[in-house]
Short mmCIF file of C-alpha atoms in Angstrom, two decimals:
data_model
loop_
_atom_site.label_atom_id
_atom_site.label_comp_id
_atom_site.label_asym_id
_atom_site.label_seq_id
_atom_site.Cartn_x
_atom_site.Cartn_y
_atom_site.Cartn_z
CA MET Z 1218 79.06 50.93 -54.65
CA THR Z 1219 80.30 48.74 -51.80
CA VAL Z 1220 82.93 46.12 -52.58
CA VAL Z 1221 81.91 42.98 -50.65
CA ALA Z 1222 84.83 40.62 -50.21
CA SER Z 1223 83.36 37.64 -48.38
CA HIS Z 1224 80.34 35.42 -47.89
CA GLY Z 1225 79.83 36.91 -44.45
CA ALA Z 1226 79.86 40.48 -45.72
CA LEU Z 1227 77.29 39.51 -48.36
CA VAL Z 1228 74.97 38.08 -45.69
CA ALA Z 1229 75.44 41.24 -43.59
CA LEU Z 1230 74.44 43.38 -46.57
CA VAL Z 1231 71.34 41.30 -47.27
CA ARG Z 1232 70.32 41.43 -43.59
CA GLU Z 1233 70.93 45.16 -43.32
CA ARG Z 1234 68.93 45.99 -46.46
CA GLY Z 1235 66.10 43.54 -45.79
CA GLY Z 1236 66.78 41.66 -49.02
CA LEU Z 1237 67.98 42.64 -52.50
CA SER Z 1238 67.61 41.32 -56.01
CA ARG Z 1239 70.60 39.80 -57.82
CA ALA Z 1240 70.84 42.88 -60.01
CA GLN Z 1241 70.87 45.11 -56.94
CA LEU Z 1242 73.51 42.92 -55.29
CA LEU Z 1243 75.71 43.15 -58.38
CA GLU Z 1244 75.38 46.92 -58.33
CA GLU Z 1245 75.88 47.23 -54.58
CA THR Z 1246 78.87 44.90 -54.26
CA GLY Z 1247 80.83 45.29 -57.47
CA MET Z 1248 81.09 41.49 -57.80
CA SER Z 1249 81.16 39.71 -61.10
CA ARG Z 1250 77.99 37.79 -61.91
CA GLY Z 1251 79.84 34.46 -61.65
CA THR Z 1252 81.25 35.29 -58.20
CA LEU Z 1253 77.86 36.38 -56.92
CA VAL Z 1254 76.15 33.22 -58.19
CA THR Z 1255 78.81 31.03 -56.58
CA ARG Z 1256 78.54 32.79 -53.25
CA LEU Z 1257 74.77 32.79 -53.18
CA ASP Z 1258 74.77 29.06 -53.95
CA ALA Z 1259 77.09 28.42 -50.99
CA LEU Z 1260 75.01 30.59 -48.69
CA THR Z 1261 71.80 28.87 -49.80
CA ARG Z 1262 73.28 25.42 -49.13
CA ASN Z 1263 74.20 26.56 -45.63
CA GLY Z 1264 70.71 27.86 -44.95
CA LEU Z 1265 71.72 31.51 -44.74
CA VAL Z 1266 69.82 33.06 -47.66
CA TYR Z 1267 66.88 32.12 -49.85
CA GLU Z 1268 64.96 33.41 -52.83
CA GLY Z 1269 61.97 35.35 -51.56
CA GLU Z 1270 59.10 37.07 -53.25
CA SER Z 1271 58.97 37.98 -56.93
CA LEU Z 1272 59.90 41.55 -57.78
CA GLY Z 1273 57.98 41.52 -61.06
CA ALA Z 1274 58.97 40.94 -64.67
CA THR Z 1275 62.08 42.66 -65.99
CA GLY Z 1276 61.88 41.62 -69.62
CA GLY Z 1277 62.89 38.03 -68.94
CA ARG Z 1278 62.96 35.82 -65.87
CA ARG Z 1279 61.10 37.31 -62.92
CA ALA Z 1280 63.59 38.68 -60.42
CA ARG Z 1281 63.28 37.51 -56.83
CA ARG Z 1282 64.45 39.15 -53.65
CA ILE Z 1283 67.38 37.44 -51.94
CA ARG Z 1284 66.59 37.37 -48.25
CA PHE Z 1285 68.40 36.37 -45.08
CA ASP Z 1286 67.00 32.99 -44.06
CA ASP Z 1287 65.63 33.61 -40.59
CA ARG Z 1288 62.65 31.31 -41.17
CA GLY Z 1289 62.07 29.21 -38.08
CA ARG Z 1290 65.33 30.28 -36.46
CA VAL Z 1291 65.13 30.68 -32.70
CA VAL Z 1292 67.44 31.44 -29.80
CA LEU Z 1293 67.34 29.76 -26.40
CA THR Z 1294 68.09 32.18 -23.57
CA VAL Z 1295 68.71 31.41 -19.90
CA ASP Z 1296 68.57 34.34 -17.47
CA ILE Z 1297 70.14 33.14 -14.21
CA GLY Z 1298 69.50 35.24 -11.13
CA GLN Z 1299 70.37 34.77 -7.49
CA THR Z 1300 66.99 33.19 -6.75
CA HIS Z 1301 65.37 32.48 -10.13
CA VAL Z 1302 65.99 31.33 -13.68
CA ARG Z 1303 63.95 32.49 -16.68
CA VAL Z 1304 64.36 30.20 -19.70
CA SER Z 1305 63.03 31.53 -23.00
CA VAL Z 1306 62.79 30.67 -26.66
CA THR Z 1307 62.87 33.80 -28.80
CA ASP Z 1308 63.02 34.65 -32.46
CA LEU Z 1309 66.21 36.25 -33.78
CA ALA Z 1310 64.85 39.70 -32.97
CA GLY Z 1311 64.44 38.71 -29.31
CA THR Z 1312 60.66 38.42 -29.15
CA GLU Z 1313 59.77 35.76 -26.57
CA LEU Z 1314 57.83 32.86 -28.05
CA ARG Z 1315 57.76 30.62 -24.98
CA PHE Z 1316 59.27 30.82 -21.50
CA ALA Z 1317 59.46 29.04 -18.17
CA GLU Z 1318 60.49 30.30 -14.73
CA LEU Z 1319 62.22 28.22 -12.06
CA ARG Z 1320 63.29 28.94 -8.51
CA CYS Z 1321 66.96 28.44 -7.70
CA ARG Z 1322 69.74 29.39 -5.33
CA LEU Z 1323 72.86 30.48 -7.15
CA THR Z 1324 74.95 29.44 -4.17
CA ASP Z 1325 73.93 25.78 -4.69
CA GLY Z 1326 76.39 25.61 -7.58
CA PRO Z 1327 76.25 25.13 -11.34
CA ASP Z 1328 74.91 21.56 -11.41
CA ALA Z 1329 71.91 22.39 -9.22
CA VAL Z 1330 71.12 25.54 -11.20
CA LEU Z 1331 72.06 24.66 -14.78
CA GLY Z 1332 70.68 21.09 -14.80
CA PRO Z 1333 67.00 22.05 -14.28
CA ALA Z 1334 67.40 25.16 -16.43
CA LEU Z 1335 68.76 23.22 -19.40
CA ASP Z 1336 66.08 20.56 -18.95
CA ALA Z 1337 63.50 23.34 -19.17
CA GLY Z 1338 65.27 24.56 -22.30
CA ASP Z 1339 64.96 21.11 -23.85
CA ALA Z 1340 61.24 21.10 -23.12
CA LEU Z 1341 60.74 24.57 -24.59
CA LEU Z 1342 62.65 23.69 -27.74
CA ALA Z 1343 60.64 20.48 -28.11
CA GLY Z 1344 57.46 22.56 -27.93
CA GLY Z 1345 58.21 24.41 -31.15
CA GLY Z 1346 56.99 23.61 -34.62
CA PRO Z 1347 58.80 21.21 -36.98
CA GLY Z 1348 60.40 24.12 -38.82
CA GLU Z 1349 62.15 25.64 -35.80
CA ARG Z 1350 65.95 25.74 -35.92
CA PRO Z 1351 67.92 26.84 -32.84
CA ALA Z 1352 70.71 29.22 -33.83
CA GLY Z 1353 72.45 29.45 -30.48
CA VAL Z 1354 72.15 29.81 -26.73
CA GLY Z 1355 72.51 32.96 -24.64
CA ILE Z 1356 73.22 32.76 -20.91
CA GLY Z 1357 72.93 35.74 -18.58
CA ILE Z 1358 74.56 35.44 -15.17
CA PRO Z 1359 75.03 37.92 -12.29
CA ALA Z 1360 78.81 37.78 -12.41
CA ALA Z 1361 81.68 39.26 -14.35
CA VAL Z 1362 82.32 37.41 -17.62
CA ASP Z 1363 85.35 37.29 -19.90
CA PRO Z 1364 83.94 38.60 -23.21
CA ALA Z 1365 86.31 36.51 -25.34
CA THR Z 1366 85.83 33.11 -23.68
CA GLY Z 1367 82.56 33.23 -21.76
CA MET Z 1368 84.44 32.27 -18.61
CA VAL Z 1369 83.12 33.51 -15.27
CA LEU Z 1370 85.66 35.85 -13.70
CA PRO Z 1371 86.45 35.59 -9.98
CA VAL Z 1372 85.92 39.30 -9.37
CA THR Z 1373 82.87 38.75 -7.17
CA PRO Z 1374 82.65 35.58 -5.08
CA LEU Z 1375 80.47 32.93 -6.76
CA PRO Z 1376 81.06 29.88 -4.56
CA GLY Z 1377 81.29 26.56 -6.36
CA TRP Z 1378 81.23 28.01 -9.89
CA ALA Z 1379 84.35 27.13 -11.87
CA PRO Z 1380 85.27 29.70 -14.55
CA GLU Z 1381 84.28 27.32 -17.38
CA ALA Z 1382 81.16 25.92 -15.66
CA VAL Z 1383 78.58 27.74 -17.77
CA VAL Z 1384 80.07 27.64 -21.24
CA ALA Z 1385 81.23 24.01 -20.94
CA THR Z 1386 77.98 22.65 -19.51
CA VAL Z 1387 75.78 24.42 -22.04
CA GLY Z 1388 78.06 23.57 -24.96
CA ARG Z 1389 77.92 19.87 -24.12
CA ARG Z 1390 74.12 19.85 -23.97
CA TRP Z 1391 73.35 21.08 -27.50
CA GLY Z 1392 76.53 21.64 -29.46
CA LEU Z 1393 75.29 25.11 -30.41
CA PRO Z 1394 77.15 28.42 -30.26
CA VAL Z 1395 77.00 29.75 -26.71
CA VAL Z 1396 77.19 33.40 -25.63
CA VAL Z 1397 77.67 34.07 -21.90
CA GLU Z 1398 77.15 37.62 -20.68
CA ASN Z 1399 76.74 39.50 -17.45
CA ASP Z 1400 73.00 39.87 -16.86
CA ALA Z 1401 73.02 43.65 -16.45
CA ARG Z 1402 74.97 44.11 -19.67
CA ALA Z 1403 72.54 41.80 -21.47
CA ALA Z 1404 69.67 43.89 -20.08
CA ALA Z 1405 71.33 47.03 -21.41
CA VAL Z 1406 71.49 45.53 -24.90
CA GLY Z 1407 67.81 44.61 -24.60
CA GLU Z 1408 66.82 48.08 -23.41
CA SER Z 1409 68.73 49.87 -26.19
CA ARG Z 1410 66.35 51.36 -28.74
CA SER Z 1411 68.75 52.23 -31.56
CA ASP Z 1412 72.40 52.21 -32.52
CA ASP Z 1413 72.41 55.99 -32.06
CA GLU Z 1414 71.47 55.80 -28.38
CA THR Z 1415 73.88 55.96 -25.46
CA LEU Z 1416 72.30 54.10 -22.58
CA VAL Z 1417 73.06 53.20 -18.97
CA ALA Z 1418 70.92 50.33 -17.65
CA VAL Z 1419 71.00 49.44 -13.96
CA LYS Z 1420 69.57 46.28 -12.43
CA VAL Z 1421 68.68 46.42 -8.75
CA ALA Z 1422 67.62 43.09 -7.33
CA THR Z 1423 69.53 40.86 -4.91
CA GLY Z 1424 72.66 42.59 -6.16
CA ILE Z 1425 73.39 45.65 -8.30
CA GLY Z 1426 74.64 45.51 -11.88
CA CYS Z 1427 75.09 48.05 -14.63
CA GLY Z 1428 75.45 47.87 -18.40
CA ILE Z 1429 76.47 50.65 -20.78
CA VAL Z 1430 75.65 50.68 -24.49
CA VAL Z 1431 77.32 53.19 -26.83
CA GLY Z 1432 76.73 53.19 -30.58
CA GLY Z 1433 74.89 49.87 -30.39
CA ASP Z 1434 77.79 48.09 -28.67
CA VAL Z 1435 77.86 47.07 -25.03
CA MET Z 1436 80.95 48.17 -23.13
CA ARG Z 1437 82.85 45.28 -21.55
CA GLY Z 1438 86.13 46.94 -20.65
CA ALA Z 1439 89.72 45.76 -20.71
CA THR Z 1440 89.16 42.88 -18.27
CA GLY Z 1441 85.43 42.24 -18.68
CA ILE Z 1442 84.15 44.10 -15.61
CA ALA Z 1443 82.81 47.34 -17.13
CA GLY Z 1444 79.64 48.27 -15.24
CA ASP Z 1445 80.55 46.42 -12.02
CA ILE Z 1446 79.44 49.42 -9.96
CA GLY Z 1447 78.20 47.31 -7.06
CA HIS Z 1448 81.71 47.10 -5.67
CA VAL Z 1449 82.67 50.75 -5.91
CA ARG Z 1450 83.19 52.26 -2.47
CA VAL Z 1451 80.73 55.08 -1.88
CA GLY Z 1452 79.89 57.48 0.90
CA GLY Z 1453 76.66 56.60 2.62
CA PRO Z 1454 74.86 57.23 5.91
CA GLY Z 1455 76.28 55.76 9.10
CA PRO Z 1456 79.35 53.55 9.52
CA GLU Z 1457 80.59 51.75 6.41
CA PRO Z 1458 78.85 48.37 6.12
CA VAL Z 1459 80.81 45.27 5.19
CA CYS Z 1460 80.18 43.92 1.70
CA ARG Z 1461 80.06 40.23 0.83
CA CYS Z 1462 83.19 40.82 -1.27
CA GLY Z 1463 85.02 41.47 2.00
CA ARG Z 1464 85.49 45.23 1.62
CA TYR Z 1465 83.68 48.01 3.42
CA GLY Z 1466 81.42 50.69 2.00
CA CYS Z 1467 80.62 49.15 -1.39
CA LEU Z 1468 77.52 50.40 -3.16
CA ALA Z 1469 76.00 46.91 -2.93
CA ALA Z 1470 76.39 46.99 0.86
CA TYR Z 1471 74.17 50.08 0.95
CA SER Z 1472 71.69 49.73 -1.91
CA SER Z 1473 71.31 46.10 -3.02
CA GLY Z 1474 68.34 43.93 -2.18
CA ARG Z 1475 70.59 41.74 -0.08
CA ALA Z 1476 71.64 44.76 1.98
CA LEU Z 1477 68.07 45.97 2.38
CA LEU Z 1478 66.92 42.55 3.54
CA GLY Z 1479 69.77 42.52 6.02
CA ARG Z 1480 68.53 45.77 7.51
CA LEU Z 1481 64.82 44.96 7.32
CA GLY Z 1482 64.81 41.23 7.98
CA GLY Z 1483 63.98 41.78 11.62
CA ASP Z 1484 60.63 43.22 10.52
CA GLY Z 1485 59.68 39.94 8.85
CA HIS Z 1486 60.77 40.84 5.32
CA ARG Z 1487 62.60 37.77 4.04
CA THR Z 1488 62.47 38.10 0.24
CA LEU Z 1489 62.60 40.79 -2.40
CA ASP Z 1490 58.91 40.18 -3.07
CA ASP Z 1491 58.28 41.01 0.59
CA LEU Z 1492 60.04 44.35 0.10
CA VAL Z 1493 58.03 45.12 -3.02
CA ALA Z 1494 54.77 44.31 -1.22
CA ALA Z 1495 55.78 46.49 1.74
CA ALA Z 1496 57.21 49.40 -0.28
CA GLY Z 1497 54.52 51.71 1.09
CA GLU Z 1498 55.33 51.01 4.73
CA PRO Z 1499 57.18 53.94 6.33
CA ARG Z 1500 60.35 52.10 7.40
CA VAL Z 1501 60.65 50.14 4.15
CA ALA Z 1502 59.96 53.25 2.08
CA SER Z 1503 62.61 55.15 4.04
CA GLU Z 1504 65.24 52.43 3.51
CA LEU Z 1505 64.40 52.24 -0.21
CA ALA Z 1506 64.66 56.02 -0.55
CA THR Z 1507 68.06 56.04 1.19
CA ALA Z 1508 69.30 53.19 -1.01
CA ALA Z 1509 68.11 55.08 -4.10
CA ASP Z 1510 69.87 58.26 -3.01
CA VAL Z 1511 73.18 56.44 -2.53
CA LEU Z 1512 72.74 54.67 -5.89
CA GLY Z 1513 71.95 57.96 -7.62
CA ALA Z 1514 75.07 59.57 -6.16
CA ALA Z 1515 77.19 56.67 -7.40
CA LEU Z 1516 75.62 56.84 -10.85
CA ALA Z 1517 76.21 60.57 -11.19
CA THR Z 1518 79.87 60.02 -12.08
CA THR Z 1519 78.93 57.41 -14.67
CA VAL Z 1520 76.34 59.75 -16.14
CA THR Z 1521 78.82 62.60 -16.44
CA THR Z 1522 81.48 60.33 -17.92
CA VAL Z 1523 79.27 58.53 -20.46
CA ASN Z 1524 76.68 61.29 -21.06
CA PRO Z 1525 73.81 58.88 -21.84
CA HIS Z 1526 70.47 59.72 -23.40
CA ARG Z 1527 68.72 57.51 -20.85
CA VAL Z 1528 69.30 55.79 -17.53
CA VAL Z 1529 66.97 52.79 -17.28
CA LEU Z 1530 66.32 51.15 -13.92
CA GLY Z 1531 65.33 47.49 -13.94
CA GLY Z 1532 65.15 44.58 -11.56
CA VAL Z 1533 62.44 43.85 -9.05
CA LEU Z 1534 63.56 46.75 -6.80
CA GLY Z 1535 64.94 49.09 -9.45
CA GLU Z 1536 61.54 49.52 -11.08
CA LEU Z 1537 59.83 50.66 -7.86
CA PRO Z 1538 58.67 54.31 -8.11
CA VAL Z 1539 60.39 55.24 -4.84
CA VAL Z 1540 63.70 53.98 -6.23
CA VAL Z 1541 63.30 55.55 -9.68
CA ASP Z 1542 62.27 58.89 -8.18
CA GLY Z 1543 65.15 58.86 -5.70
CA VAL Z 1544 67.79 57.98 -8.28
CA ARG Z 1545 66.43 60.57 -10.69
CA ALA Z 1546 66.43 63.32 -8.07
CA ARG Z 1547 70.01 62.65 -6.99
CA ILE Z 1548 71.36 62.40 -10.56
CA LEU Z 1549 69.62 65.57 -11.75
CA ASP Z 1550 70.88 67.43 -8.69
CA ALA Z 1551 74.45 66.17 -9.03
CA VAL Z 1552 75.20 66.63 -12.73
CA SER Z 1553 75.26 69.72 -14.92
CA GLU Z 1554 72.19 70.66 -16.91
CA ARG Z 1555 73.68 69.59 -20.25
CA ALA Z 1556 74.52 66.14 -18.86
CA ARG Z 1557 71.04 65.37 -17.51
CA PRO Z 1558 69.56 62.19 -19.02
CA VAL Z 1559 66.07 60.78 -18.94
CA VAL Z 1560 65.87 58.54 -15.86
CA GLU Z 1561 63.08 55.99 -16.03
CA ALA Z 1562 61.93 52.52 -15.04
CA SER Z 1563 62.28 49.68 -17.51
CA THR Z 1564 59.16 49.03 -19.56
CA LEU Z 1565 60.44 45.58 -20.54
CA GLY Z 1566 60.77 44.14 -17.05
CA PRO Z 1567 61.93 40.50 -17.10
CA ARG Z 1568 61.94 40.47 -20.92
CA ALA Z 1569 64.94 42.82 -21.15
CA ILE Z 1570 67.58 40.17 -20.51
CA PRO Z 1571 66.19 37.53 -22.94
CA LEU Z 1572 65.87 40.24 -25.58
CA GLY Z 1573 69.46 41.36 -25.03
CA LEU Z 1574 70.80 37.80 -25.01
CA ALA Z 1575 68.98 36.99 -28.26
CA ARG Z 1576 70.47 40.08 -29.90
CA LEU Z 1577 73.96 39.13 -28.71
CA VAL Z 1578 73.61 35.55 -29.96
CA THR Z 1579 72.32 36.73 -33.34
CA ARG Z 1580 75.18 39.21 -33.72
CA THR Z 1581 77.70 36.52 -32.82
CA VAL Z 1582 76.33 33.66 -34.92
CA PHE Z 1583 75.73 35.73 -38.04
CA ALA Z 1584 78.74 38.03 -37.81
CA PRO Z 1585 80.63 38.14 -41.13
CA GLU Z 1586 83.62 36.25 -39.75
CA ALA Z 1587 81.37 33.55 -38.27
CA VAL Z 1588 79.56 33.11 -41.58
CA ASP Z 1589 82.89 32.87 -43.41
CA ARG Z 1590 84.02 30.10 -41.05
CA LEU Z 1591 80.75 28.22 -41.53
CA VAL Z 1592 80.95 28.35 -45.32
CA ALA Z 1593 84.64 27.41 -45.32
CA GLY Z 1594 83.62 24.56 -43.14
#
């Protein structure tokens, strides 16, 4: 028997078990019948539980299953990249129902990026059925984020973006709970297959980001920069290149899309899509292989420290076979046999971040303490 002491804990139990009858709830929680009835009434009024299907006759009134009320609930997610925004409406499980993609330049500042993205969000929400109810908004951004406040941290230069720009702008638009997370960490949550899995997810696109999930929880670290491997100094071929953070020899200066374009731009490759299209060309393939080798060497320490089941490579460049093969080869060569993980490309692609953001929003909005605050009201 589990003693359930709050409304929020009761909702968590119903969600975890997929619904229970009143008799089962009494047995599971140790509550008195009067307390259970009172709490279920409050949760029903707040749209958190409902009476579901009949469980059959039990000698009197037909018992019904008490279910978590996820009917029509959706999450709006906004995945902000350096050059694109993907706006999605998902269900609480993170399945995309509708999405839109916009071009952007992160360096143009929050108004230029967030305004069109939130307008697209309005349009997507308006396109749902009359029973849809938005539960919250998840924002993924390629920057370090304070996990407690959603503020953007000035660890990596993000010109023109005030720390509160994202959470304040989004909060004003809808008045819904807002979760702001680093995009690579959100992707890691989306890629995670179970609470028993230890996972390292790496996004290689314009920049490089990394997220680590252990026991179902994403690691954020003491100051919110866990996984910021792009600005670790590494040993690479040739003289140390300067990084946009101002230091020399950072991983991002060797292996990011921005760095690759800097080295290959003279050959007419101006965008990441150009690199993908030219991945079979000898010089491009050679640069990608070198970038993958340096990335794999940098990840080897993370792999040994965290000992993950899987390393998942995502992002428009990270999913390329030449990159996956190069990272895999370097990691497997560098770490001991017992520490060797599966190294593979993401199978979710651009859906990983919306899925992870939806999961994070759902966990936040329906956490026991959040439910208790809602009911106390």
